[in-house]
CSV table of C-alpha atoms and ligand atoms in Angstrom, one decimal:
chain,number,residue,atom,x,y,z
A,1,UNK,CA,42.5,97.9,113.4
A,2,UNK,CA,43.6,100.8,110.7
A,3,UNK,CA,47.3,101.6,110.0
A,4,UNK,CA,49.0,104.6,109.9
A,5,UNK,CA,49.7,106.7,107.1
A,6,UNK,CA,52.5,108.1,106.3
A,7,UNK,CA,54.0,110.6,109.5
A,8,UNK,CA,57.2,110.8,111.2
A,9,UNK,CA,59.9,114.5,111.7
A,10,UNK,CA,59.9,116.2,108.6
A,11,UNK,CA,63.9,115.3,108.5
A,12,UNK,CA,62.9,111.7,109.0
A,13,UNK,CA,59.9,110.8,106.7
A,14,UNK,CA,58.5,107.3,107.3
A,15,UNK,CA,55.8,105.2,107.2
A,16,UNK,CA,55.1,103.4,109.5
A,17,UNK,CA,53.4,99.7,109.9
A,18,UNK,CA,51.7,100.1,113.4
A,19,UNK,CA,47.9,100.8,114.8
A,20,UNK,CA,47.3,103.0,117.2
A,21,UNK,CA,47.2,100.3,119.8
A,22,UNK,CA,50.4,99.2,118.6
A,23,UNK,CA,51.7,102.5,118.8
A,24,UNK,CA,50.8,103.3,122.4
A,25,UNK,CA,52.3,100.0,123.5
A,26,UNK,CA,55.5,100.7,121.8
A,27,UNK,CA,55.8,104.4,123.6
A,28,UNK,CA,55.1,102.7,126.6
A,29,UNK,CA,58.0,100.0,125.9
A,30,UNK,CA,60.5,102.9,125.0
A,31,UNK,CA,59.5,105.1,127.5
A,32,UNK,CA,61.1,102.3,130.3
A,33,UNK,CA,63.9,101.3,128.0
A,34,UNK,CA,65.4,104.6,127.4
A,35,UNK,CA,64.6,105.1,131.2
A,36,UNK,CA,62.5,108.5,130.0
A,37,UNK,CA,60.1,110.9,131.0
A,38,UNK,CA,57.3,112.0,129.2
A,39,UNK,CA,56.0,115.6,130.0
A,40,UNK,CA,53.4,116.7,128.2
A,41,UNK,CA,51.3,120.0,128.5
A,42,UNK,CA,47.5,120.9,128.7
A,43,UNK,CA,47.4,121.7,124.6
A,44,UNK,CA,48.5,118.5,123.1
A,45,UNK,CA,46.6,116.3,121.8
A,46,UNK,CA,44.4,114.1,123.9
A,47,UNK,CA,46.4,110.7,123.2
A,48,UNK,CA,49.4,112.0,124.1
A,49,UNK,CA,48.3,113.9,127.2
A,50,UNK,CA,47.0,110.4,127.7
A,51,UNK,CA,50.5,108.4,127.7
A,52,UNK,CA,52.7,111.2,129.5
A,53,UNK,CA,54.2,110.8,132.8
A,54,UNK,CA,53.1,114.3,133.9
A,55,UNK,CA,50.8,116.7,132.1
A,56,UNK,CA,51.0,120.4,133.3
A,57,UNK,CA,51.1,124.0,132.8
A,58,UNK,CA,54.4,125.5,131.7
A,59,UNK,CA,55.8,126.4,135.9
A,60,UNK,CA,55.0,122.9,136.6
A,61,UNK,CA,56.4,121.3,133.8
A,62,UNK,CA,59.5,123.0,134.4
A,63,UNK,CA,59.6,122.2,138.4
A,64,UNK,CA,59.0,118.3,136.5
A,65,UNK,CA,61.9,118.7,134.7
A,66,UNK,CA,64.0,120.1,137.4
A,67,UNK,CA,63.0,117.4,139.7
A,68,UNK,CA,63.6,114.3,137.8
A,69,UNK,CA,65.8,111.5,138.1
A,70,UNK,CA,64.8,110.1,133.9
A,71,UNK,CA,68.0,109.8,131.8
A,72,UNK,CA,65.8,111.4,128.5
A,73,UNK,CA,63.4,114.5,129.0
A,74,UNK,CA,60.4,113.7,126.1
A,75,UNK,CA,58.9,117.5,126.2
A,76,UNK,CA,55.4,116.7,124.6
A,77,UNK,CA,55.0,121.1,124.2
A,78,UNK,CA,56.9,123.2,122.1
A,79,UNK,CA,60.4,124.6,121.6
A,80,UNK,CA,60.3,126.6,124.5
A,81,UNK,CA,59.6,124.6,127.1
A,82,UNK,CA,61.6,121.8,126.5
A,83,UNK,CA,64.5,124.4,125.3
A,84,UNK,CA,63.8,125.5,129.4
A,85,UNK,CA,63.8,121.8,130.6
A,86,UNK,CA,67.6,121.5,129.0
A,87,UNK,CA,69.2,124.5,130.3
A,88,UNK,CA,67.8,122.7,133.9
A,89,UNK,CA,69.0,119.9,132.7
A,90,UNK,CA,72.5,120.0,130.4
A,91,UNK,CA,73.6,116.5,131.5
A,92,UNK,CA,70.6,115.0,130.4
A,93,UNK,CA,68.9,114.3,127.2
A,94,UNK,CA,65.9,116.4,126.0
A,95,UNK,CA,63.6,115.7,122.7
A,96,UNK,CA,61.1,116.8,121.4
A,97,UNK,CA,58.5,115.1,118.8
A,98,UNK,CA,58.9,117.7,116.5
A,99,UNK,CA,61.8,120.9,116.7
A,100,UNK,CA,59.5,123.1,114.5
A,101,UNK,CA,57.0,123.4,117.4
A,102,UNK,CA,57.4,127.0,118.1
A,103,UNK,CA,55.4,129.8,119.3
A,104,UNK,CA,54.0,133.4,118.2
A,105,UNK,CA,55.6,134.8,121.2
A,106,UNK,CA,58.7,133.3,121.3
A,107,UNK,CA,59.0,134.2,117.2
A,108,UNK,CA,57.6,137.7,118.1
A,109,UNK,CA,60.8,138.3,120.0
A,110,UNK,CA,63.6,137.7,118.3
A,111,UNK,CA,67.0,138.5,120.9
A,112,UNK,CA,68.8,140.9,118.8
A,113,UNK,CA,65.7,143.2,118.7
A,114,UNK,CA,64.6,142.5,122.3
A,115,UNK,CA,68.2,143.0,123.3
A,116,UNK,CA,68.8,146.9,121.4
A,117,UNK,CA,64.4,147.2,123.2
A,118,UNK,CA,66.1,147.2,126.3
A,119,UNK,CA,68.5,150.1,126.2
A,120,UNK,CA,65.7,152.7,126.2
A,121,UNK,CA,64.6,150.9,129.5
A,122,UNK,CA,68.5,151.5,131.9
A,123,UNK,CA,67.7,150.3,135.4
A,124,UNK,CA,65.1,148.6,134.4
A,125,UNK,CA,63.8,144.6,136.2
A,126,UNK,CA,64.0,142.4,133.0
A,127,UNK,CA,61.1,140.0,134.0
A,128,UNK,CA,60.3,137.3,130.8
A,129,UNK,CA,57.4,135.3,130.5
A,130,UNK,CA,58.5,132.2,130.1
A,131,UNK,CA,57.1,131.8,126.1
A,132,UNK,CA,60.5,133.0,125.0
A,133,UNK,CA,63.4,131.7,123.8
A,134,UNK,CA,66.9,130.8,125.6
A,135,UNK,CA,68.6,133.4,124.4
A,136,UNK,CA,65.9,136.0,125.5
A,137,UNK,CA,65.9,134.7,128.8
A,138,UNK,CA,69.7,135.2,128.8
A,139,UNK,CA,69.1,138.7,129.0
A,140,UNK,CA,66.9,138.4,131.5
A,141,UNK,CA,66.3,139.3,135.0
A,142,UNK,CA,63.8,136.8,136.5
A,143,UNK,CA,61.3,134.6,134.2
A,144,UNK,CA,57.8,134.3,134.6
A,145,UNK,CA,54.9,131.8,133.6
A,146,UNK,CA,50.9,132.9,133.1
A,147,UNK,CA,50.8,131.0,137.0
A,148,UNK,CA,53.4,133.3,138.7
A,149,UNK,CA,53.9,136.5,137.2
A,150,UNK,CA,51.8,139.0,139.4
A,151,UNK,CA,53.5,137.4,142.6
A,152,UNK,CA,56.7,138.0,140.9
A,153,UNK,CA,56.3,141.2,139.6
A,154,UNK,CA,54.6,142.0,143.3
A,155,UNK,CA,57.6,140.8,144.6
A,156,UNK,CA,59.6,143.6,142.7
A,157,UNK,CA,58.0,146.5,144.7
A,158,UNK,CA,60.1,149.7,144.1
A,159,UNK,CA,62.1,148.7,141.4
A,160,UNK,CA,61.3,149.5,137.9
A,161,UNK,CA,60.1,146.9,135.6
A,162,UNK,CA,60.4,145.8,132.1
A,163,UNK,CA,57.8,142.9,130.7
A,164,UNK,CA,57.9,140.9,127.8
A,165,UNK,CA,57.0,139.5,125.4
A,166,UNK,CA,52.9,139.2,125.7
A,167,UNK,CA,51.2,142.9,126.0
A,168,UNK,CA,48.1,141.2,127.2
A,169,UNK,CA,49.5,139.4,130.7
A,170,UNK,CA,51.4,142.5,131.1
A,171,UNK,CA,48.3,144.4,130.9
A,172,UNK,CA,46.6,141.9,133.4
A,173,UNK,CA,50.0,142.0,136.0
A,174,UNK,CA,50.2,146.0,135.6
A,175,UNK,CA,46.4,145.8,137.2
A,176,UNK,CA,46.6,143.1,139.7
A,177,UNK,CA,49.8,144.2,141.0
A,178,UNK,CA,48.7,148.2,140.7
A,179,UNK,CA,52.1,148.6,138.2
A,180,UNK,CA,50.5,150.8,135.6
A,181,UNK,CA,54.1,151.8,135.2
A,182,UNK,CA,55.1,148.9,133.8
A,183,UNK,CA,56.7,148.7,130.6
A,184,UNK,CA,55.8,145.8,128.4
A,185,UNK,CA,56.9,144.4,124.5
A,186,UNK,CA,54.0,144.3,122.4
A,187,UNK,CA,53.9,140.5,121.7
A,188,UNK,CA,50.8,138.3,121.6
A,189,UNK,CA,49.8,134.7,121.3
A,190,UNK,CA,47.8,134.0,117.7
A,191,UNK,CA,45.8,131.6,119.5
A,192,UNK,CA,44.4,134.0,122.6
A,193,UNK,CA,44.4,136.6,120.3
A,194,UNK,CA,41.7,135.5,118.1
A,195,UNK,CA,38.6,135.3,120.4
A,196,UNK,CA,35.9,137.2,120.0
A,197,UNK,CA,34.3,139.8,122.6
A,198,UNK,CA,31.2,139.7,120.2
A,199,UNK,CA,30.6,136.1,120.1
A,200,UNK,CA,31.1,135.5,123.8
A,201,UNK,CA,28.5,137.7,124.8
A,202,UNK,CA,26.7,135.9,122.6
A,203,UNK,CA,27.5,132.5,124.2
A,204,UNK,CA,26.8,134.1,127.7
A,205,UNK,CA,23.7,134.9,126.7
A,206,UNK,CA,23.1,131.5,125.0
A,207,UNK,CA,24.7,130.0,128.5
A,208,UNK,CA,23.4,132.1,131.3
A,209,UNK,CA,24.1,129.6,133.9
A,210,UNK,CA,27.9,129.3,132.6
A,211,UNK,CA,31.2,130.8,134.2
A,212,UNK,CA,33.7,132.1,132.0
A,213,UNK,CA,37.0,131.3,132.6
A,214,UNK,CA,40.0,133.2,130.9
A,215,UNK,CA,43.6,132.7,130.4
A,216,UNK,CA,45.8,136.2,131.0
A,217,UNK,CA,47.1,135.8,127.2
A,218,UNK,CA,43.8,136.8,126.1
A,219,UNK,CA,42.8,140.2,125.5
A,220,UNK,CA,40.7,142.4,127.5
A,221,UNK,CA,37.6,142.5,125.8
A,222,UNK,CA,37.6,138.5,126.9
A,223,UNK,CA,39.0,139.0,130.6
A,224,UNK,CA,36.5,141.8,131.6
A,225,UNK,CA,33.8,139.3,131.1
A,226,UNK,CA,35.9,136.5,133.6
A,227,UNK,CA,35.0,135.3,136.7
A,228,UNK,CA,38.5,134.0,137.1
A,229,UNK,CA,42.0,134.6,134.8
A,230,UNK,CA,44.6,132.0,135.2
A,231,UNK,CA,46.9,129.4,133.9
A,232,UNK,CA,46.4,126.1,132.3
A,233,UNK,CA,46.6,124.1,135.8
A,234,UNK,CA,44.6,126.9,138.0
A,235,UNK,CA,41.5,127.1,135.1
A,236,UNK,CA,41.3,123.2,135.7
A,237,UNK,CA,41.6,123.8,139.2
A,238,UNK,CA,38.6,126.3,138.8
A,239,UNK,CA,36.4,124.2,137.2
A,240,UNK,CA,37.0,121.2,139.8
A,241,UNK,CA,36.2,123.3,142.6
A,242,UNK,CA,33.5,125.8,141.3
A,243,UNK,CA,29.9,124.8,142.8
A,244,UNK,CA,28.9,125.6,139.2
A,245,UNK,CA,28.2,122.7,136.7
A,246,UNK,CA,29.1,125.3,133.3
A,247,UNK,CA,32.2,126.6,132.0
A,248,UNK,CA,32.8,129.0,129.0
A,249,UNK,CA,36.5,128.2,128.6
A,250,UNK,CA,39.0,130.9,127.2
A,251,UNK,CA,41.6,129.5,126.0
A,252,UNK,CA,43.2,126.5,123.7
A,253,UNK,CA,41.2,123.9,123.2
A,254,UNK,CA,43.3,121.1,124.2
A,255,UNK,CA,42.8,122.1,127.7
A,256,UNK,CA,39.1,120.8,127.5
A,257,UNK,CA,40.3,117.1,127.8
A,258,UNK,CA,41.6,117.5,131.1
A,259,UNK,CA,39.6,119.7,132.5
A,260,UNK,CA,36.6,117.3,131.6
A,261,UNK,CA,38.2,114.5,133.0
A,262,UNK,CA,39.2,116.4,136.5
A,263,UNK,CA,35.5,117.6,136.4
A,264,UNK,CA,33.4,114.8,135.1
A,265,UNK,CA,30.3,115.9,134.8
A,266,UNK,CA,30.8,119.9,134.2
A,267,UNK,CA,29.7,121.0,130.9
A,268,UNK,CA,32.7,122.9,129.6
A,269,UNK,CA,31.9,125.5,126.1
A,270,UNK,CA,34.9,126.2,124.5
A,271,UNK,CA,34.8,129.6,123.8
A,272,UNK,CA,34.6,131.3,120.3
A,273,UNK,CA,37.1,132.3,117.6
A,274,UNK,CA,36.0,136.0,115.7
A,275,UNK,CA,35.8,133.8,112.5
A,276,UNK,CA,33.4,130.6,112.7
A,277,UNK,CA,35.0,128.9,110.0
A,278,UNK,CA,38.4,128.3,111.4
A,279,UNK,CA,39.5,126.2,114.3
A,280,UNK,CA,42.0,129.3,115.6
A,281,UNK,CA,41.1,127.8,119.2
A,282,UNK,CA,43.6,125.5,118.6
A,283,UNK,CA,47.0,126.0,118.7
A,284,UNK,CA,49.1,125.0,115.4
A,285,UNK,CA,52.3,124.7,117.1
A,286,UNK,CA,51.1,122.5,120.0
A,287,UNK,CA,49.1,120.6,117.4
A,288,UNK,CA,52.5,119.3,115.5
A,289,UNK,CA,53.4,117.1,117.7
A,290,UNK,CA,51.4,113.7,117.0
A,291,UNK,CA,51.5,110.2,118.5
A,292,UNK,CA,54.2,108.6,115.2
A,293,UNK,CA,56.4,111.3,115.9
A,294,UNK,CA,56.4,111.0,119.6
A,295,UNK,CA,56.8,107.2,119.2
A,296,UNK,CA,59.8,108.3,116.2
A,297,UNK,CA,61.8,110.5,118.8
A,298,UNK,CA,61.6,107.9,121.7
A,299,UNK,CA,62.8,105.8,119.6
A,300,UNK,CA,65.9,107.4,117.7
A,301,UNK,CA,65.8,110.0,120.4
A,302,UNK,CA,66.3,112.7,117.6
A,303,UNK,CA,65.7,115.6,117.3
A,304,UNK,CA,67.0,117.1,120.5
A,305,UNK,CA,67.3,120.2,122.3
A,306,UNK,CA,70.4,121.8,122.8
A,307,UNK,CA,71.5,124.9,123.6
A,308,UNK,CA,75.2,126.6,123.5
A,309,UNK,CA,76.8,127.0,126.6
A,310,UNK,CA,77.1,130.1,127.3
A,311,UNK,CA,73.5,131.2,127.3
A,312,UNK,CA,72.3,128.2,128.8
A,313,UNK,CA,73.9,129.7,131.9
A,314,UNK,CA,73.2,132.9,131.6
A,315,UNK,CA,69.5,131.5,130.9
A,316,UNK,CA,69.8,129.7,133.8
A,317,UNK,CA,69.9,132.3,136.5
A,318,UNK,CA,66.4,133.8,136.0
A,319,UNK,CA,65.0,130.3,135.2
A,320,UNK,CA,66.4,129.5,138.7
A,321,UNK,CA,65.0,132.6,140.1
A,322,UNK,CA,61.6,132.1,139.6
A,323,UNK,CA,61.7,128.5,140.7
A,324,UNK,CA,62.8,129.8,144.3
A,325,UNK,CA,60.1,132.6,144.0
A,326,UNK,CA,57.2,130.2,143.0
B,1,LIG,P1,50.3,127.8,130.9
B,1,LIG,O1,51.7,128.1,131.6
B,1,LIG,O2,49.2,128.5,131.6
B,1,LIG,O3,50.1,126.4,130.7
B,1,LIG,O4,50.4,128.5,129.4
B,1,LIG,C1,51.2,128.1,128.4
B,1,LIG,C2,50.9,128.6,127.1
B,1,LIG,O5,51.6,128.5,126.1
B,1,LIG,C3,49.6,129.4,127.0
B,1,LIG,O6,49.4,129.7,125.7
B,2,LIG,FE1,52.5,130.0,122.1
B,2,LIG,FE2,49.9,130.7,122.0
B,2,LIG,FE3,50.6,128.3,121.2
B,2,LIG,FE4,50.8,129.0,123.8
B,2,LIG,S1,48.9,128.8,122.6
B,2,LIG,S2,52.3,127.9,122.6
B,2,LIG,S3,51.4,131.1,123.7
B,2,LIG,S4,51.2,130.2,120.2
C-alpha cells in the first residue's frame, strides 16, 4: 500500500510512515483512547466524513456537541463551528485538524466593524448566522444556522431585526418570513457565490428530468430556479424522499458523498461554477482539513479551540437561545 507524503499542522510539519489503512486504524484507536468524539460536517472530505462519530449540518453539529458525554470534541469543520462547540463546552477539550480552517463569512465580519455596524441599527434584534465568529456572536441577540433562521426570525414578529453576516440567506428569510424590512450585513460565502445562473440553465436544459436543489447562501439567480432551498441535512433529506431519481445540487461539493449514500441510486449533478476551469464548488477552508492531520490532532490533541472567558459567555446566551428555539 502507498505511504504518505509529507502532511501534518503547518506548526507541526511531519512525515509520516503510515498507509491509509494504517491511518484510519490509528484514528480509530485514538478516538477510544482519548475517549473523543468526532464530528465532522457535510463538506469534508469523504474519508473523514467516513470515520466521524456524527456527520451534520452546522444546528446539528452543535446540538452533537452540546449533548455529549466525550472528554475531547474533534470538530472535523472549520473555526467556527468547533469555536461554537467550546463556548458549549468550556470544561471540555475541543480540536480541530487544522486552526486555519476559516470561512469568508466569518473573515467578512470582523467584530470591531460589525460592532460600530450596529449603532446605526438602536432597538434593533441582533440575529447571527451562525458562520461567525465568537466574538460576533457576543454581540449578539439570538444565532441562527441556514436550518433555522426563517423560524427564528418568524419567531421575532414585531420587533425590528438586524441580520448578519450573509446578504443572500437574509434575502431568502426577508421573503419567507415577509420581513422586507429586514436589515442585513452584506457578507457572502466564496463558495455559493460563484455559481452560475447561465450555466445552470444550461444543465436544466441538458437535465430536464433533474430537480434543483439550492442552499440559501446562494444567490438568487440560483434559488429562483429551486424546487427546494435548505441546509446541508434538509437537501440530503430532499433527495432521500423526492419521488424523483435526478438532482442538480447547489451547493459544496462535499455534500454529494452523503447525499449519494442516503439515496443510492439518485443521480446527483453538482451544479456549475461561472468559470469551468476551477473547482470553486469546493470549499478551500473545509478542504484543509485532511486525514494526517486529523490523525496528528487526535493524537497530540493540539491545536485547540479556546476562547477568553468573557465572550464565551456572552457568546453563549444567543448560542443557547437558538438551541431552545430549534
Ligand atoms: P449548513 O448549516 O447548512 O450545513 O451550512 C454550513 C455552511 O457552512 C454552508 O456553507
Ligand atoms: Fe464558509 Fe462558504 Fe466554506 Fe461554508 S462553504 S464554510 S460558508 S466559506
Amino acid at each position: 500500500m502507498e505511504k504518505l507524503p509529507v502532511v501534518g499542522n503547518a506548526s507541526q510539519p511531519e512525515e509520516l510512515d503510515l498507509t491509509p489503512d494504517e491511518l484510519e486504524a490509528e484514528i480509530r484507536r485514538l478516538k477510544v483512547e482519548r475517549n473523543a468524539v468526532l464530528l465532522a460536517h457535510y463538506y469534508q472530505e469523504s474519508e473523514i466524513q467516513d470515520l466521524a462519530d456524527y456527520v451534520g449540518d452546522s444546528l446539528q453539529l452543535s446540538q452533537a456537541a452540546a449533548k455529549t458525554e466525550a472528554d475531547v470534541i474533534v470538530f472535523a469543520g472549520v473555526h467556527f463551528m468547533a469555536e461554537t462547540a467550546k463556548i458549549i463546552n468550556p470544561n471540555k477539550i475541543v480540536v480541530v485538524p487544522d486552526l486555519a480552517a476559516g470561512c469568508s463569512l466569518a473573515d467578512g465580519c470582523p467584530a470591531p466593524v460589525f460592532q460600530k455596524w450596529l449603532e446605526q441599527y438602536p432597538g434593533h434584534t441582533v440575529v447571527s448566522y451562525i458562520n461567525c465568529s465568537a466574538d460576533v456572536k457576543a454581540l449578539s441577540d439570538v444565532i441562527c444556522t441556514s436550518s433555522n433562521a426563517v423560524k427564528i426570525v418568524k419567531a421575532l414578529e414585531g420587533q425590528k431585526v438586524v441580520f448578519a453576516p450573509d446578504r443572500h440567506l437574509a434575502a431568502f428569510v426577508a421573503k419567507q418570513a415577509n420581513r422586507p424590512d429586514l436589515v442585513a450585513w452584506q457578507g457572502t460565502c466564496i463558495v455559493h457565490e460563484t455559481f452560475s445562473e447561465k450555466r445552470l440553465l444550461e444543465l436544466m436544459a441538458k437535465h430536464p428530468e433533474a430537480e434543483v436543489i439550492a442552499h440559501p447562501e446562494c444567490h438568487e439567480g440560483i434559488l429562483r430556479h429551486a424546487v427546494h432551498v435548505a441546509s446541508t441535512s434538509g437537501l440530503i433529506d430532499y433527495a432521500v424522499k423526492s419521488p424523483k431519481t435526478a438532482f442538480i445540487v447547489a451547493t459544496e461539493a462535499g455534500i454529494l458523498h452523503r447525499m449519494q449514500q442516503a439515496a443510492p441510486g439518485k443521480t446527483l449533478i453538482a451544479a456549475p461554477p461561472e468559470d469551468e476551469s476551477c473547482s470553486c464548488n469546493v470549499c478551500p477552508h473545509m478542504k484543509r482539513n485532511t486525514l494526517e492531520k486529523l490523525y496528528l490532532c487526535l493524537r497530540d490533541l493540539e491545536p485547540r479551540v479556546d476562547v477568553p472567558e468573557a465572550v464565551r459567555v456572552r457568546a453563549l446566551a444567543p448560542i443557547q437561545r437558538m438551541l431552545a428555539m430549534s
